[in-house]
Tab-separated table of C-alpha atoms in Angstrom:
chain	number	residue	atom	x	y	z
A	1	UNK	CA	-78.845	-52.759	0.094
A	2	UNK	CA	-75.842	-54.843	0.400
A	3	UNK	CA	-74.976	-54.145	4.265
A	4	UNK	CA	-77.181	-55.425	6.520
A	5	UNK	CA	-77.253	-54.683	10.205
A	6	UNK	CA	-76.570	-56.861	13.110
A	7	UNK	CA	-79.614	-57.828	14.844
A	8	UNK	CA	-80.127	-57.949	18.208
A	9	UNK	CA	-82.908	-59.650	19.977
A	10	UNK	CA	-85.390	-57.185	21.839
A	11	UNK	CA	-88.442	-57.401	24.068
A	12	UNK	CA	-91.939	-56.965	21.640
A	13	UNK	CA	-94.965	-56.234	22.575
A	14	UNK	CA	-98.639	-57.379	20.696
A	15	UNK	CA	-99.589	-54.167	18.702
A	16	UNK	CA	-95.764	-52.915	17.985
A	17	UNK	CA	-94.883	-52.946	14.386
A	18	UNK	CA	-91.657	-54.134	13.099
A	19	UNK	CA	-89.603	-52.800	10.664
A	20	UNK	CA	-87.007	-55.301	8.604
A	21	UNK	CA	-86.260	-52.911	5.958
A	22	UNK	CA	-82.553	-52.448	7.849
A	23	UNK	CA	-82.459	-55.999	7.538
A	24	UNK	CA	-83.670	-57.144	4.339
A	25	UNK	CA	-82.104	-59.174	1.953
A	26	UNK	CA	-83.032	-58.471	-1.440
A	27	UNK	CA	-82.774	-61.673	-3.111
A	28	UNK	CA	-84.536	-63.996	-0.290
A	29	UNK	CA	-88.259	-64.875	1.272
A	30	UNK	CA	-88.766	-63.652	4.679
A	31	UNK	CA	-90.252	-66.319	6.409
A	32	UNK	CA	-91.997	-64.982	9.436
A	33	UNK	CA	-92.837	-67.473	12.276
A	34	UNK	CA	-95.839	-67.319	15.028
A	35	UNK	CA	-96.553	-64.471	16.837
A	36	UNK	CA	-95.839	-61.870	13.766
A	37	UNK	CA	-98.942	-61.028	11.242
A	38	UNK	CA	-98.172	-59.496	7.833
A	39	UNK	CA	-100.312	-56.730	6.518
A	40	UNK	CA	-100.934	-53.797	4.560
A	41	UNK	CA	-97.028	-54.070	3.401
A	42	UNK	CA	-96.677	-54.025	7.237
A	43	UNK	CA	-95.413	-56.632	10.347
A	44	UNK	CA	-96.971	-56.227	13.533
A	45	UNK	CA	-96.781	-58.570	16.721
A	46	UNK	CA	-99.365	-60.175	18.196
A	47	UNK	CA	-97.546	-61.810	21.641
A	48	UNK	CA	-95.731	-60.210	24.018
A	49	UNK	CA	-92.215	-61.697	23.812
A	50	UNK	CA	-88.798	-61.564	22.099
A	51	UNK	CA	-88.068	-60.956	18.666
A	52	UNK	CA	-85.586	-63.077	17.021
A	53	UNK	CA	-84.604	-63.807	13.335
A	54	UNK	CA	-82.342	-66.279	12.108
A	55	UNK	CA	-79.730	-65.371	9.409
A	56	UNK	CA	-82.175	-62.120	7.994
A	57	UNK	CA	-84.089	-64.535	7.356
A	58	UNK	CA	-86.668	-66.187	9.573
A	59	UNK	CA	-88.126	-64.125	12.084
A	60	UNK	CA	-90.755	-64.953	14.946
A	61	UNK	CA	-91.333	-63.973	18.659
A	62	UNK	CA	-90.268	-66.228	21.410
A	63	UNK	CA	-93.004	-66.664	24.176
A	64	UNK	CA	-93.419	-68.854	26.899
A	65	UNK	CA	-97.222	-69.272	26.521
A	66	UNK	CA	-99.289	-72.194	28.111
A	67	UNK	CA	-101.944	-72.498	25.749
A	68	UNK	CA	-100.879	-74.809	22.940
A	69	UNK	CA	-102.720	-74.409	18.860
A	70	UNK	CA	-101.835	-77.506	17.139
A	71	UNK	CA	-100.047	-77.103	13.885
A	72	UNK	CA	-98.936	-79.236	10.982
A	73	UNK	CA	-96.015	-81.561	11.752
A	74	UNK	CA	-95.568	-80.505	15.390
A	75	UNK	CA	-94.839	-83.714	17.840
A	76	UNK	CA	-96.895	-84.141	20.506
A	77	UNK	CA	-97.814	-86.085	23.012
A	78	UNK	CA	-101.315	-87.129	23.897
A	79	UNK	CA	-103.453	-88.937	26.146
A	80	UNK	CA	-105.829	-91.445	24.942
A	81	UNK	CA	-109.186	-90.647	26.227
A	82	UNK	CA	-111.560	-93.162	24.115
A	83	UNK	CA	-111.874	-95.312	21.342
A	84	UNK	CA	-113.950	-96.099	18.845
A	85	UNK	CA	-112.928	-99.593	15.853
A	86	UNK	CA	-111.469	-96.518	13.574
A	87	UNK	CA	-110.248	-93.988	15.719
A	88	UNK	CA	-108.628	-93.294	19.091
A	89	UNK	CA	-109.308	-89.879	20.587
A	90	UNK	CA	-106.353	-87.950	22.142
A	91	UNK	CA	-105.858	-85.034	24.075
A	92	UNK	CA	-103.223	-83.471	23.191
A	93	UNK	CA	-103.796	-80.275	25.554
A	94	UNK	CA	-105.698	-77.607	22.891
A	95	UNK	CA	-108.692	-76.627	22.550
A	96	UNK	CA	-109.934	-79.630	20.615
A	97	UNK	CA	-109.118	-83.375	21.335
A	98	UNK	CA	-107.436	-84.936	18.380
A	99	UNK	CA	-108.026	-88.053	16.556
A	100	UNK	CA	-105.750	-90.795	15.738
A	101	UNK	CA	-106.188	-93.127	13.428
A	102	UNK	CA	-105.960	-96.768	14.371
A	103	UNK	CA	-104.296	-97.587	10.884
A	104	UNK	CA	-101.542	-94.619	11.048
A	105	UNK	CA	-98.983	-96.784	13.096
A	106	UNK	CA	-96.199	-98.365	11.803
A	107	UNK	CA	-96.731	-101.883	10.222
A	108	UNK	CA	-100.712	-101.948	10.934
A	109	UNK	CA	-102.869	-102.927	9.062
A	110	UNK	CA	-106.801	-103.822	8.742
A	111	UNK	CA	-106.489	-107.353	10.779
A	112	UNK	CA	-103.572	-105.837	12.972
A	113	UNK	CA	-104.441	-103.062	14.473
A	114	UNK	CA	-102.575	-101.873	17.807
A	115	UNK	CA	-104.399	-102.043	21.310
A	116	UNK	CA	-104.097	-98.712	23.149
A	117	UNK	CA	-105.860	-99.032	26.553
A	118	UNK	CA	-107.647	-95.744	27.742
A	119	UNK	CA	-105.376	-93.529	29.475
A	120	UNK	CA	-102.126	-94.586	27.355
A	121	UNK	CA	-99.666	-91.763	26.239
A	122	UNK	CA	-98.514	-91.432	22.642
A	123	UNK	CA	-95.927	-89.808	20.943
A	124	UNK	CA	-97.512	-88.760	17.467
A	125	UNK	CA	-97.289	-85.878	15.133
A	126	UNK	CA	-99.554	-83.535	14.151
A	127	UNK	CA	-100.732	-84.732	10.254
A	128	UNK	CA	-103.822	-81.849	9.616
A	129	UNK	CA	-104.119	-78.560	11.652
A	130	UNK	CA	-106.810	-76.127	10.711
A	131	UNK	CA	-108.268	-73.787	13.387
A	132	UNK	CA	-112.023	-75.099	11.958
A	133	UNK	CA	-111.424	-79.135	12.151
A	134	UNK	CA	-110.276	-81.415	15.006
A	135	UNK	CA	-106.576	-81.614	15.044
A	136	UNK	CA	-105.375	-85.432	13.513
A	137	UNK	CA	-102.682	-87.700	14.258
A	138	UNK	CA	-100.274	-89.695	13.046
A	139	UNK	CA	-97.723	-92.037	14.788
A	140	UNK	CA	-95.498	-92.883	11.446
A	141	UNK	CA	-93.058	-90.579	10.143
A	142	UNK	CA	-94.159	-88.792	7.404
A	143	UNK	CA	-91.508	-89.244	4.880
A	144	UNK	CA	-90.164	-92.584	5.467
A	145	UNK	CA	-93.957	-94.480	6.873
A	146	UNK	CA	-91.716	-95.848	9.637
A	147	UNK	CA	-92.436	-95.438	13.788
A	148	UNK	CA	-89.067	-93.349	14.170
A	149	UNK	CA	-89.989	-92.703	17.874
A	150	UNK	CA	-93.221	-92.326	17.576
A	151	UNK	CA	-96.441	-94.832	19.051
A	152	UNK	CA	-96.923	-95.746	22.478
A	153	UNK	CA	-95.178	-94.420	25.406
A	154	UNK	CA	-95.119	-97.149	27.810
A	155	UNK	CA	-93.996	-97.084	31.885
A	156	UNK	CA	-92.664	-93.351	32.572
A	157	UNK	CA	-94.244	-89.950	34.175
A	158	UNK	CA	-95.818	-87.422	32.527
A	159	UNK	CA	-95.249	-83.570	33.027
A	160	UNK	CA	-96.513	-80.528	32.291
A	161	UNK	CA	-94.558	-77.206	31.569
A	162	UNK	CA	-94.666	-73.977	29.092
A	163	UNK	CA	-94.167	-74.596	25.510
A	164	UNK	CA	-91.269	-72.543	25.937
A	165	UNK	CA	-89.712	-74.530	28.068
A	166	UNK	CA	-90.712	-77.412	25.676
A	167	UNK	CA	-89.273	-75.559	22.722
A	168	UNK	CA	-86.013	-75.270	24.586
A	169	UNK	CA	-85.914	-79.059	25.689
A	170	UNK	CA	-86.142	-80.203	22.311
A	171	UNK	CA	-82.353	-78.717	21.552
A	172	UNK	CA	-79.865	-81.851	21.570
A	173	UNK	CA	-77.427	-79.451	23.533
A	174	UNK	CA	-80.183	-78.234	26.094
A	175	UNK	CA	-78.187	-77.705	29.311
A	176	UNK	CA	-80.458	-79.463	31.334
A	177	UNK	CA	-80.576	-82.672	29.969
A	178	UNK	CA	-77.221	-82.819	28.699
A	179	UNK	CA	-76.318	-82.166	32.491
A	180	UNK	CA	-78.761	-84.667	34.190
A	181	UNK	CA	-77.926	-87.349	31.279
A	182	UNK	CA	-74.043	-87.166	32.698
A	183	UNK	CA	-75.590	-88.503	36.111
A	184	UNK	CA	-78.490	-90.924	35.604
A	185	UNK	CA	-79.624	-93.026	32.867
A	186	UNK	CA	-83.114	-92.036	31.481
A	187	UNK	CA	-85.238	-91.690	28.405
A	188	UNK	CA	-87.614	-88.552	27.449
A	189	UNK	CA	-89.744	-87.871	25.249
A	190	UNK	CA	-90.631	-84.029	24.520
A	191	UNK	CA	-94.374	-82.921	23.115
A	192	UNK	CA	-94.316	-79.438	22.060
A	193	UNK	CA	-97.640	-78.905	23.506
A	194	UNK	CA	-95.981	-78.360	26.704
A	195	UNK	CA	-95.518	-82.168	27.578
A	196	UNK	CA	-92.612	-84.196	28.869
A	197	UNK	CA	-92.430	-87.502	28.958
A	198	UNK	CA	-89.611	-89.574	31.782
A	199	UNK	CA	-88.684	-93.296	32.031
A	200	UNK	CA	-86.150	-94.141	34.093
A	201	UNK	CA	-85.533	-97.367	36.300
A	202	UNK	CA	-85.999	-95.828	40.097
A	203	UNK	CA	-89.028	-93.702	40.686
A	204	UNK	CA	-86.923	-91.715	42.898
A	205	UNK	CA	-84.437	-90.838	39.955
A	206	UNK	CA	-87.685	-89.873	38.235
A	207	UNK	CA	-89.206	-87.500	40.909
A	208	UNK	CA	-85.673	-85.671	40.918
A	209	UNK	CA	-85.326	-85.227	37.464
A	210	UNK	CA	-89.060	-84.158	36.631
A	211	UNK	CA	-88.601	-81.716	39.890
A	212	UNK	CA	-85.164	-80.508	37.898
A	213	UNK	CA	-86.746	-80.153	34.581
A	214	UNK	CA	-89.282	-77.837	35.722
A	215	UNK	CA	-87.399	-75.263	37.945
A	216	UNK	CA	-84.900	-75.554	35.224
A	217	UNK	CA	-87.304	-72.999	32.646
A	218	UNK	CA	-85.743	-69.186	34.271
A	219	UNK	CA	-82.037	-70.932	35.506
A	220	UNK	CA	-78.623	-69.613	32.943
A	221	UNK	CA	-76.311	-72.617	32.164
A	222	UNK	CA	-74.201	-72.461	34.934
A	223	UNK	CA	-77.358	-72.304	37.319
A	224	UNK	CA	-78.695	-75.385	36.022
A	225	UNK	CA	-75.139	-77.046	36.424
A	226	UNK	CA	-75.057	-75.934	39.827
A	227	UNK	CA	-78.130	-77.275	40.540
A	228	UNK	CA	-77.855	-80.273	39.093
A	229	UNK	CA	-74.867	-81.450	40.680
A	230	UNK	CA	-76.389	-80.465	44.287
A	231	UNK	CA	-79.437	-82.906	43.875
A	232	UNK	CA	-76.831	-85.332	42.618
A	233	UNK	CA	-75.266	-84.834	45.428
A	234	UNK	CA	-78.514	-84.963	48.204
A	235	UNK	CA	-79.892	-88.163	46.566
A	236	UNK	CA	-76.314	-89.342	47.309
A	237	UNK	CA	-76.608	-88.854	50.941
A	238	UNK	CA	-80.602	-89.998	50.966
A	239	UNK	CA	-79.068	-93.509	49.427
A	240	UNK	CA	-76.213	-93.983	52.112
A	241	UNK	CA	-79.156	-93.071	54.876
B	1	UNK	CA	-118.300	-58.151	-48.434
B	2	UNK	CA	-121.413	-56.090	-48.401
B	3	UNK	CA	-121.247	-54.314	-51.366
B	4	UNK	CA	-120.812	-57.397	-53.070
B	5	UNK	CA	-123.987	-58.687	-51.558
B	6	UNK	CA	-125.880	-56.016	-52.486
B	7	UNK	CA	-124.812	-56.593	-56.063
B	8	UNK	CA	-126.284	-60.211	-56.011
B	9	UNK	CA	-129.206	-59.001	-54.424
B	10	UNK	CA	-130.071	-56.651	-56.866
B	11	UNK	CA	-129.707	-59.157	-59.867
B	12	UNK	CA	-131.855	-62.222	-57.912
B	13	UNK	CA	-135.617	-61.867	-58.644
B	14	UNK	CA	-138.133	-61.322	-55.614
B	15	UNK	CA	-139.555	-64.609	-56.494
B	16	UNK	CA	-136.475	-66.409	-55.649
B	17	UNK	CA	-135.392	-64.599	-52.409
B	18	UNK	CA	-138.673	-65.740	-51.113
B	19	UNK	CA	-137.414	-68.966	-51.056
B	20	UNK	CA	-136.681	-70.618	-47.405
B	21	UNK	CA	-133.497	-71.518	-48.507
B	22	UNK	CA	-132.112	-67.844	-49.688
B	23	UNK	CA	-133.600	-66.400	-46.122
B	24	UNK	CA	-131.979	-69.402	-43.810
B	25	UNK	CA	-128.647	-68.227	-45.651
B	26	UNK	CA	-129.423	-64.461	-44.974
B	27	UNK	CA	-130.610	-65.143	-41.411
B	28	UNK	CA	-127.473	-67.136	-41.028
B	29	UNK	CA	-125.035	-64.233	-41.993
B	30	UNK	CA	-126.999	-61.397	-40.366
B	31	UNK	CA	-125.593	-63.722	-37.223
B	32	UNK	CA	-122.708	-63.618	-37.710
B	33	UNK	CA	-122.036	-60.283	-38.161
B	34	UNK	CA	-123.869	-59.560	-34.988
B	35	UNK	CA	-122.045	-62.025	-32.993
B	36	UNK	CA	-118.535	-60.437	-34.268
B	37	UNK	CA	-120.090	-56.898	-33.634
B	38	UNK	CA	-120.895	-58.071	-30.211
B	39	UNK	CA	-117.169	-60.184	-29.680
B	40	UNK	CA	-115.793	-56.328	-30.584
B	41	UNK	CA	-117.425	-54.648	-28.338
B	42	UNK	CA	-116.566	-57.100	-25.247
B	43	UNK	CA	-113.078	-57.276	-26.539
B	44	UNK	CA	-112.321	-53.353	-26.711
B	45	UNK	CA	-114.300	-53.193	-23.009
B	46	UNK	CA	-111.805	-55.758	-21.798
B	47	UNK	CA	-108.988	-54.069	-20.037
B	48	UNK	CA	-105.289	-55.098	-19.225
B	49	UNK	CA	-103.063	-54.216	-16.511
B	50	UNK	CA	-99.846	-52.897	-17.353
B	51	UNK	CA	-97.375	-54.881	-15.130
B	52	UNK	CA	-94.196	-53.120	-16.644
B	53	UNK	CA	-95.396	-49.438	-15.562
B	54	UNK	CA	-96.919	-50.873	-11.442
B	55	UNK	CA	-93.682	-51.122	-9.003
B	56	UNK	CA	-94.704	-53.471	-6.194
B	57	UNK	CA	-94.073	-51.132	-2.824
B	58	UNK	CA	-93.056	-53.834	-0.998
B	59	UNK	CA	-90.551	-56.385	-3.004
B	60	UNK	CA	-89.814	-58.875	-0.624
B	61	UNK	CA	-91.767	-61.617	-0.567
B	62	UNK	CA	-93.809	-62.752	3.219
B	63	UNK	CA	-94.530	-66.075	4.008
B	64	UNK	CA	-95.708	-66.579	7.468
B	65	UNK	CA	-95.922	-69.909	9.107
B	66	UNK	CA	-98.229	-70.715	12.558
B	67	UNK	CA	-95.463	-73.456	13.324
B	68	UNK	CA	-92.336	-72.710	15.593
B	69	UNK	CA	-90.918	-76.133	13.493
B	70	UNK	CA	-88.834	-74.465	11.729
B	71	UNK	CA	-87.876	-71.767	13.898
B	72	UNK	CA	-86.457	-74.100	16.286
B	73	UNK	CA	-82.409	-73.042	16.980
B	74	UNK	CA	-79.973	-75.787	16.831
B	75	UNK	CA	-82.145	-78.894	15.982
B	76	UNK	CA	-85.288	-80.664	17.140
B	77	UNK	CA	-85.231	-84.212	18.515
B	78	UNK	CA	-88.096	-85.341	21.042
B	79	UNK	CA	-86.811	-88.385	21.794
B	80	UNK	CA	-83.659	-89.129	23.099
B	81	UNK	CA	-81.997	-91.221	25.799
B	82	UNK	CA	-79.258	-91.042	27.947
B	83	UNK	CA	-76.483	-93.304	29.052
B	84	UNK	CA	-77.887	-96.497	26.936
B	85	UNK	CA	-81.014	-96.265	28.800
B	86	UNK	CA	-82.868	-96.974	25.907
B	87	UNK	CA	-80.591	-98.347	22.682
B	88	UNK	CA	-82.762	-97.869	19.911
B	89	UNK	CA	-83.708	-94.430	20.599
B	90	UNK	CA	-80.397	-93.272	21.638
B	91	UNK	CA	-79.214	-94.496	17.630
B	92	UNK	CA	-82.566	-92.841	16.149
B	93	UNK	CA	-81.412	-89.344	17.633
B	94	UNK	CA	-77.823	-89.596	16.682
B	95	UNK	CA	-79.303	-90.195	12.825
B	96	UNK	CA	-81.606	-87.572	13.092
B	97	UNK	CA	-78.674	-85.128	14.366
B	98	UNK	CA	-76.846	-85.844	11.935
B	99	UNK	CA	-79.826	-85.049	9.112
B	100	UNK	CA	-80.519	-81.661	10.408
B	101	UNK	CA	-76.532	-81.055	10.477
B	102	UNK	CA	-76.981	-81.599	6.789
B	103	UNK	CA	-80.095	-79.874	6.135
B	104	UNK	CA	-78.798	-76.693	7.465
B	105	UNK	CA	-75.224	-76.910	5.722
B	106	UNK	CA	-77.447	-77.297	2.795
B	107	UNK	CA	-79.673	-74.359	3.281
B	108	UNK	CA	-76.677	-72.006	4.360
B	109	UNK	CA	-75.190	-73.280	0.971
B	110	UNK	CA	-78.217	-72.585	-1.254
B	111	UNK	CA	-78.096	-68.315	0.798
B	112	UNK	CA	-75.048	-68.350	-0.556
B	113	UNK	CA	-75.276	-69.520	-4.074
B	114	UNK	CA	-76.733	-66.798	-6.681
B	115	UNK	CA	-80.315	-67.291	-7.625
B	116	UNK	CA	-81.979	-67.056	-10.903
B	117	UNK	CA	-83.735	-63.381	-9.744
B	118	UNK	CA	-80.296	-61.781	-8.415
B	119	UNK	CA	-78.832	-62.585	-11.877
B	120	UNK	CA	-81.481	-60.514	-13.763
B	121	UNK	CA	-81.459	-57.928	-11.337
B	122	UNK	CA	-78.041	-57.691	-12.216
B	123	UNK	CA	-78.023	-58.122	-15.970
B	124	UNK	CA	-80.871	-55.221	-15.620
B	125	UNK	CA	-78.600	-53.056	-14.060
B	126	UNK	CA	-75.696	-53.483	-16.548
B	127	UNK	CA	-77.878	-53.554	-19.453
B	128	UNK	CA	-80.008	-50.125	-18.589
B	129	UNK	CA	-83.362	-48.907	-17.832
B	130	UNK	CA	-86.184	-50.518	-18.405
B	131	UNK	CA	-88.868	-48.625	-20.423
B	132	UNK	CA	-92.126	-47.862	-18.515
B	133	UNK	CA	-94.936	-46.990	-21.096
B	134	UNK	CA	-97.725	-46.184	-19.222
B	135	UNK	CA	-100.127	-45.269	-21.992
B	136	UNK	CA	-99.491	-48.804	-24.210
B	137	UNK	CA	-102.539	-50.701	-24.783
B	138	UNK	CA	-102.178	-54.332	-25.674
B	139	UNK	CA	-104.685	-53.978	-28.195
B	140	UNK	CA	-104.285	-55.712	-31.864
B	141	UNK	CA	-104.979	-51.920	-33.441
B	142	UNK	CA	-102.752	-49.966	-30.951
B	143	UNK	CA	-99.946	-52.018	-30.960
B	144	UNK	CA	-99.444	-51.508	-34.646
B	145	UNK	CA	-99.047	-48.008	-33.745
B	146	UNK	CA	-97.108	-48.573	-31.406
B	147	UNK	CA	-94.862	-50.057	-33.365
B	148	UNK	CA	-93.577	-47.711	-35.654
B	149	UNK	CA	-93.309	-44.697	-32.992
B	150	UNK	CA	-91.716	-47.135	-30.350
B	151	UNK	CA	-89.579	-49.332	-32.576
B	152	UNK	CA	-86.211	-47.300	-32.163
B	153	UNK	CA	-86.809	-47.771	-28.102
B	154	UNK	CA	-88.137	-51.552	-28.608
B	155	UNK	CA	-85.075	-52.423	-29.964
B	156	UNK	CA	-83.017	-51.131	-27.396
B	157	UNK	CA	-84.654	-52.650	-24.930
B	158	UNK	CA	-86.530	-55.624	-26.764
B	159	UNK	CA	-83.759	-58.223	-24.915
B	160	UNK	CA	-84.150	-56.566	-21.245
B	161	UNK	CA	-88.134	-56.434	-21.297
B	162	UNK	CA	-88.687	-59.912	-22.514
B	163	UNK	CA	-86.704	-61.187	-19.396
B	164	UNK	CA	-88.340	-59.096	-17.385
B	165	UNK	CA	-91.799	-60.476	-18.582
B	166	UNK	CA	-90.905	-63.587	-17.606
B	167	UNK	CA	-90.017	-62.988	-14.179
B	168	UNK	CA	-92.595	-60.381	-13.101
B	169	UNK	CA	-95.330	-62.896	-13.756
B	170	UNK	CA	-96.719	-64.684	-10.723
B	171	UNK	CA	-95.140	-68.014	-10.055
């Protein structure tokens, strides 16, 4: 099987099987991503959403769920909700709060440990996942033990949206950001448990863009351009008012 | 070995076969021969697949994964900044662009190298069939017998199958 067909992306439904014998490449590993289960020589869906694959290669469904199932190197972000001399506990928006340990930060040690108030936000990543055990943190990265981004989040607004919308964000050349970061000067930070994370300098700059971010999830590129540059335009007028 | 036994025992007096040390020794041997009876039977009851003659219906291999990670198109960075808002950050996501610009050249390079597997696929093909015995037993007695009536086959085929082997099994 030499000639392999082009794919196109399609609407899937939980309990349709898929078939990538058109598609298979001999020589590789499929690698198939959430939302597809492999059994009985056979791939089925379990989420309603649309089927994509990458190079024959990868294949998973695209959803925009809410719900968000830790798993293994994912970054998050997550709220600190107590502490204990070991341990802060996060929620990091699943089913189970996570725990972070107070000696996984960069440059801490037994004697320095860092002092997260209650109600902080972190930016951490996801070190042990299994569906049985509480979730676990760490704010290091794992292959170089240094903070690259991760640890406290300080000033800023929080908000919530689908992890699609997440999953999209997290895209260097995401339309939305790459369009508000031509106007005003901020900083994110993007959790995919459906989580993002503002800082700018003037609250009102931050109320726009979070307000942009979120109605940005069903707009096409040259929507959200459109868009953008009207609000840039309104907070224009509000400022000469 | 028995018969020879037999001949010693016959010569030895009753007297002297009394003796502890004559019946530890005969104890000792009647053991033995029971515990290689027994070793026989297990090893003859012992079965062995067949790999060569079982064709795997589906030959692709699955691996699923419950992360969308590495499913992500064009690149994942969660932090970035915008218009020097934040220095440090806006450097750490230039870096990390730059990595996963690598990574994937690198990965797109490796789909389009030729792996180990395709190579024996294709020395398969040129070579010929493979030979699928389905009644060969990997048995010490059977595969002398299996020696003589296969051997004009074996050597056809003796360089093929031993790659094969090696790939087949599990890695």
């Amino acid at each position: 099987m030499s000639e392999t067909e082009e794919f196109k992306p399609y609407t899937i439904l939980p309990g349709e099987t898929v078939s990538l014998d058109k598609y298979k490449n001999e020589k590789d590993v499929i690698k198939i991503g959430p939302g597809l289960l492999h059994e009985k020589h056979q791939i089925s869906a379990m989420k309603a959403g649309t089927l994509k694959n990458y190079n024959n290669q990868k294949w998973w469904i695209d959803s925009s769920q809410r719900r968000y199932v830790p798993s293994l190197n994912e970054h998050v972000i997550g709220k600190i909700i107590a502490k204990t001399q070991d341990y802060f506990r996060v929620d990091i928006g699943s089913a189970h709060s996570a725990l972070l340990s107070t000696l996984a930060f960069e440059g801490a040690t037994k004697r320095n440990k860092p002092n997260l108030e209650i109600g902080a936000l972190v930016y951490a990543r996801v070190s042990l996942a299994n569906k049985d055990m509480e979730p676990e943190l760490e704010c290091i990265s794992a292959t170089t033990g240094k903070a690259n981004g991760f640890g406290e989040l300080k000033n800023g607004f929080l908000i919530k949206c689908s992890l699609g919308l997440c999953r999209s964000l997290l895209n260097p050349n995401t339309p939305i950001l790459t369009a508000l970061g031509e106007h005003f000067a901020f900083e994110t930070a993007i959790g995919m448990n459906g989580r993002v994370w503002l800082n700018t300098a003037d609250i009102s700059n931050t109320i726009l863009l979070s307000n942009a971010i979120k109605n940005s999830e069903f707009l096409s590129a040259k929507e959200i351009k459109q868009m953008v540059k009207e609000l840039v335009k309104q907070s224009e007028d509000d400022m000469e008012l | 070995m028995s018969s020879h036994r037999q001949l010693h025992v016959k010569e030895l007096s009753g007297n002297i076969l009394k003796m502890k040390f004559m019946q530890r020794n005969r104890e000792q041997q009647q053991k033995e021969e029971e515990e290689k009876e027994q070793q026989r039977a297990l090893s003859e009851a012992h079965w062995v697949v067949d790999f060569d003659s079982i064709t795997p219906e589906n030959e692709t291999k699955i691996e699923s994964e419950s992360s969308f990670m590495n499913f992500l198109e064009g690149g994942n960075i969660g932090r970035r900044s915008y218009q020097k808002f934040n220095n440090t950050i806006e450097k750490l996501a230039e870096e990390q662009m730059k990595e996963q610009k690598i990574k994937k050249i690198e990965e797109n390079e490796q789909k389009n190298s030729v792996s180990d597997k395709e190579m024996v696929d294709r020395y398969k093909k040129d070579i010929g069939v493979l030979p699928t015995n389905k009644t060969e037993k990997r048995s010490l007695t059977n595969d002398k017998d299996n020696d003589s009536s296969n051997k004009k086959q074996k050597l056809n085929s003796k360089k093929s199958k031993d790659i094969s082997k090696e790939f087949i099994k599990p890695e």
